[in-house]
Amino acid sequence: MRAPVYQWETLRDVLTTCLQQGIHVLLYGPPGTGKSYLAKIVAAAANEKGDFLHVSLPEDAMSAEIIGHRVPSASGAWEWQDGPGLKAYRCGLPLVIDEIDHGSAEAQTRLYQILDRTAITLPTSEIVPPADTFVCIATMNGTPDTMNPLYNRFAVRIEIPRPLQSMIDALPPRLQQAAKASWKSTDPNMRQWFALAQLENVWELETAAELLFPGRGAELATALKLESSIEE
């Protein structure tokens, strides 16, 4: 049975309520459908200052990407520097983790501690308890393995199978219809469309379209020009 597909307003309300109640949320689905976009907007709205921490994990990321590491100080001594995950943990801020499935086994062990809200012992021997208001929104491409203990730490798991309407609305009007038709028939990734909106101001439309949509650039450029002429 497939997960329900939510509208933008409903998604925003669901995530906001989860953050207020301290419930971790996992957003998953194809690349470019707005998972990170949604997570950051909701996290920024979680407090008056708009403060939240963000980390995007590279392939086989180590725990230092999340927790932190020692760095040389001006005096030459080594000092501990919190990573974004530990900063959020200490300060009680929302933490957005992109590509959470990319963490190494060692990083996943630290993520278990963060998501379980257990006190973290640093290499400096400092013990860091979680702030009461700490909460996490994570994203991943694809579908989570429900047997993986990392994903089971997210009580709420929401699929984002296609681009959010708010993302389409953020495109220039003349690209919106073509973008919507594209993700319905082929690829739901919206990143190329936002890149096209930027590059068409620098290059010829056909050149930009061919770079971003190989083999379809000329056809796409013609369709966009025709649509624009009809609207005029």
Short mmCIF file of C-alpha atoms in Angstrom, two decimals:
data_model
loop_
_atom_site.label_atom_id
_atom_site.label_comp_id
_atom_site.label_asym_id
_atom_site.label_seq_id
_atom_site.Cartn_x
_atom_site.Cartn_y
_atom_site.Cartn_z
CA MET A 1 0.00 0.00 0.00
CA ARG A 2 1.46 3.36 -1.06
CA ALA A 3 1.85 6.23 1.35
CA PRO A 4 -0.67 9.05 0.94
CA VAL A 5 0.33 12.02 -1.22
CA TYR A 6 -0.16 15.27 0.68
CA GLN A 7 -0.73 18.76 -0.61
CA TRP A 8 1.72 21.53 0.31
CA GLU A 9 -0.41 23.08 3.04
CA THR A 10 -1.10 19.71 4.64
CA LEU A 11 2.56 18.70 4.50
CA ARG A 12 3.63 21.96 6.07
CA ASP A 13 1.08 21.58 8.86
CA VAL A 14 2.02 17.94 9.51
CA LEU A 15 5.73 18.73 9.74
CA THR A 16 5.14 21.82 11.89
CA THR A 17 3.06 19.80 14.36
CA CYS A 18 5.69 17.04 14.47
CA LEU A 19 8.45 19.55 15.22
CA GLN A 20 6.36 21.17 17.94
CA GLN A 21 5.83 17.75 19.55
CA GLY A 22 9.48 16.70 19.19
CA ILE A 23 8.75 13.95 16.65
CA HIS A 24 11.48 13.14 14.12
CA VAL A 25 10.37 13.04 10.46
CA LEU A 26 11.86 11.30 7.42
CA LEU A 27 11.01 12.58 3.92
CA TYR A 28 11.81 10.23 1.05
CA GLY A 29 11.19 9.91 -2.68
CA PRO A 30 12.83 10.62 -6.06
CA PRO A 31 15.56 13.28 -6.33
CA GLY A 32 14.49 16.87 -6.92
CA THR A 33 10.93 16.66 -5.65
CA GLY A 34 11.35 19.29 -2.92
CA LYS A 35 12.19 17.25 0.17
CA SER A 36 15.03 19.50 1.31
CA TYR A 37 13.10 22.59 0.25
CA LEU A 38 10.15 21.59 2.44
CA ALA A 39 12.32 20.53 5.40
CA LYS A 40 14.24 23.82 5.47
CA ILE A 41 11.12 25.99 5.19
CA VAL A 42 9.40 24.18 8.06
CA ALA A 43 12.57 24.11 10.20
CA ALA A 44 13.11 27.86 9.69
CA ALA A 45 9.54 28.57 10.78
CA ALA A 46 9.89 26.52 13.96
CA ASN A 47 11.17 29.44 16.03
CA GLU A 48 10.98 33.22 15.94
CA LYS A 49 14.57 33.72 14.76
CA GLY A 50 14.29 31.20 11.96
CA ASP A 51 17.27 29.28 13.35
CA PHE A 52 17.98 25.70 12.37
CA LEU A 53 21.06 23.61 11.51
CA HIS A 54 21.62 21.75 8.26
CA VAL A 55 24.02 19.07 7.09
CA SER A 56 24.15 17.18 3.79
CA LEU A 57 26.02 13.90 4.13
CA PRO A 58 28.46 12.88 1.39
CA GLU A 59 28.83 9.21 0.49
CA ASP A 60 30.24 7.23 3.44
CA ALA A 61 30.25 10.35 5.63
CA MET A 62 32.03 10.02 8.96
CA SER A 63 30.59 11.14 12.28
CA ALA A 64 32.78 14.27 12.24
CA GLU A 65 30.42 15.67 9.58
CA ILE A 66 27.64 15.54 12.16
CA ILE A 67 29.20 15.72 15.63
CA GLY A 68 32.33 17.76 15.01
CA HIS A 69 36.10 17.41 15.37
CA ARG A 70 39.21 19.02 16.81
CA VAL A 71 40.68 22.06 15.04
CA PRO A 72 43.89 24.02 15.71
CA SER A 73 43.41 27.25 17.65
CA ALA A 74 45.35 30.50 17.27
CA SER A 75 47.63 29.40 20.09
CA GLY A 76 48.47 26.17 18.33
CA ALA A 77 46.48 23.98 20.70
CA TRP A 78 43.72 21.71 19.46
CA GLU A 79 40.16 22.70 20.35
CA TRP A 80 36.87 20.90 19.90
CA GLN A 81 34.51 22.37 17.26
CA ASP A 82 30.89 21.24 17.27
CA GLY A 83 29.43 19.97 14.01
CA PRO A 84 25.91 21.02 12.94
CA GLY A 85 24.31 17.95 14.51
CA LEU A 86 25.84 18.56 17.92
CA LYS A 87 25.11 22.29 17.78
CA ALA A 88 21.42 21.56 17.18
CA TYR A 89 21.53 18.94 19.94
CA ARG A 90 23.00 21.36 22.47
CA CYS A 91 20.87 24.36 21.57
CA GLY A 92 17.54 22.64 20.94
CA LEU A 93 17.29 23.72 17.32
CA PRO A 94 15.72 21.79 14.44
CA LEU A 95 18.29 19.71 12.54
CA VAL A 96 17.82 19.03 8.82
CA ILE A 97 19.91 16.09 7.55
CA ASP A 98 19.97 15.55 3.79
CA GLU A 99 21.02 12.18 2.33
CA ILE A 100 20.83 10.54 5.74
CA ASP A 101 21.39 7.14 4.12
CA HIS A 102 24.90 8.18 3.04
CA GLY A 103 26.43 7.94 6.49
CA SER A 104 29.11 5.35 7.23
CA ALA A 105 28.51 2.68 9.88
CA GLU A 106 30.41 4.87 12.35
CA ALA A 107 28.26 7.91 11.48
CA GLN A 108 25.09 5.85 11.83
CA THR A 109 26.09 4.92 15.36
CA ARG A 110 26.23 8.63 16.24
CA LEU A 111 22.92 9.21 14.46
CA TYR A 112 21.34 6.51 16.65
CA GLN A 113 22.42 8.48 19.71
CA ILE A 114 21.12 11.77 18.34
CA LEU A 115 17.77 10.36 17.27
CA ASP A 116 17.37 8.43 20.54
CA ARG A 117 18.25 11.61 22.49
CA THR A 118 20.88 9.88 24.59
CA ALA A 119 23.74 11.85 26.12
CA ILE A 120 26.76 12.01 23.79
CA THR A 121 30.29 11.59 25.13
CA LEU A 122 32.82 13.54 23.06
CA PRO A 123 36.51 12.66 22.56
CA THR A 124 37.19 15.52 25.01
CA SER A 125 35.27 13.52 27.66
CA GLU A 126 32.54 16.19 27.73
CA ILE A 127 29.07 14.69 28.05
CA VAL A 128 26.42 16.53 26.02
CA PRO A 129 22.75 15.92 26.89
CA PRO A 130 20.06 16.84 24.38
CA ALA A 131 18.12 20.08 24.74
CA ASP A 132 14.41 19.51 25.27
CA THR A 133 13.42 21.19 21.99
CA PHE A 134 15.81 19.26 19.73
CA VAL A 135 14.14 17.54 16.76
CA CYS A 136 15.26 16.24 13.37
CA ILE A 137 13.90 16.24 9.81
CA ALA A 138 15.86 13.98 7.48
CA THR A 139 15.65 13.36 3.74
CA MET A 140 16.74 10.56 1.44
CA ASN A 141 16.31 9.59 -2.19
CA GLY A 142 14.50 6.35 -2.89
CA THR A 143 12.54 4.23 -0.43
CA PRO A 144 13.75 3.46 3.11
CA ASP A 145 14.35 -0.12 4.17
CA THR A 146 11.90 -0.54 7.02
CA MET A 147 14.18 -3.16 8.56
CA ASN A 148 17.00 -0.63 8.91
CA PRO A 149 17.20 0.48 12.57
CA LEU A 150 18.15 4.01 11.50
CA TYR A 151 14.89 4.62 9.64
CA ASN A 152 12.85 3.01 12.41
CA ARG A 153 13.89 5.89 14.64
CA PHE A 154 11.62 8.15 12.60
CA ALA A 155 8.07 7.78 13.86
CA VAL A 156 6.78 9.72 10.84
CA ARG A 157 7.93 8.75 7.33
CA ILE A 158 6.41 10.66 4.41
CA GLU A 159 6.88 9.96 0.72
CA ILE A 160 7.28 12.95 -1.63
CA PRO A 161 6.77 11.17 -4.99
CA ARG A 162 6.43 14.27 -7.16
CA PRO A 163 7.37 17.97 -7.01
CA LEU A 164 5.47 20.16 -4.60
CA GLN A 165 3.18 22.72 -6.21
CA SER A 166 4.98 25.45 -4.31
CA MET A 167 8.19 24.54 -6.18
CA ILE A 168 6.45 24.78 -9.54
CA ASP A 169 4.93 28.12 -8.53
CA ALA A 170 8.44 29.41 -7.79
CA LEU A 171 9.44 28.97 -11.46
CA PRO A 172 8.92 31.75 -14.01
CA PRO A 173 5.31 31.47 -15.27
CA ARG A 174 6.35 30.48 -18.81
CA LEU A 175 8.22 27.41 -17.51
CA GLN A 176 5.60 26.15 -15.08
CA GLN A 177 3.36 24.24 -17.51
CA ALA A 178 6.27 22.58 -19.31
CA ALA A 179 7.88 21.58 -16.01
CA LYS A 180 4.65 20.06 -14.76
CA ALA A 181 4.15 18.12 -18.01
CA SER A 182 7.74 16.86 -17.82
CA TRP A 183 7.54 15.36 -14.35
CA LYS A 184 4.21 13.74 -15.13
CA SER A 185 5.61 11.92 -18.17
CA THR A 186 9.32 11.34 -17.47
CA ASP A 187 11.43 12.77 -14.65
CA PRO A 188 10.11 14.41 -11.45
CA ASN A 189 13.41 16.23 -10.83
CA MET A 190 12.83 19.99 -10.69
CA ARG A 191 16.47 21.04 -10.42
CA GLN A 192 16.95 21.24 -14.20
CA TRP A 193 14.00 23.58 -14.50
CA PHE A 194 15.37 26.00 -11.93
CA ALA A 195 18.73 25.86 -13.71
CA LEU A 196 16.98 26.61 -17.02
CA ALA A 197 15.30 29.63 -15.46
CA GLN A 198 18.78 30.97 -14.61
CA LEU A 199 20.66 29.96 -17.77
CA GLU A 200 18.10 31.24 -20.30
CA ASN A 201 19.05 34.75 -19.17
CA VAL A 202 22.68 34.05 -20.11
CA TRP A 203 22.51 31.74 -23.15
CA GLU A 204 20.14 31.11 -26.01
CA LEU A 205 17.13 29.14 -24.78
CA GLU A 206 17.87 26.19 -27.05
CA THR A 207 21.50 25.97 -25.86
CA ALA A 208 20.50 26.02 -22.21
CA ALA A 209 17.69 23.51 -22.75
CA GLU A 210 19.97 21.07 -24.62
CA LEU A 211 22.55 21.20 -21.83
CA LEU A 212 19.96 20.41 -19.18
CA PHE A 213 17.73 18.07 -21.22
CA PRO A 214 20.08 16.29 -23.69
CA GLY A 215 18.37 15.25 -26.90
CA ARG A 216 15.26 17.26 -26.09
CA GLY A 217 16.61 20.81 -26.05
CA ALA A 218 15.48 21.95 -29.51
CA GLU A 219 12.01 20.44 -29.08
CA LEU A 220 11.60 21.96 -25.64
CA ALA A 221 12.83 25.40 -26.72
CA THR A 222 10.42 25.40 -29.68
CA ALA A 223 7.50 24.44 -27.45
CA LEU A 224 8.34 27.16 -24.93
CA LYS A 225 8.68 29.81 -27.64
CA LEU A 226 5.38 28.74 -29.20
CA GLU A 227 3.61 28.86 -25.85
CA SER A 228 5.01 32.33 -25.18
CA SER A 229 3.85 33.62 -28.57
CA ILE A 230 0.34 32.25 -27.99
CA GLU A 231 0.13 33.94 -24.60
CA GLU A 232 1.22 37.25 -26.13
#
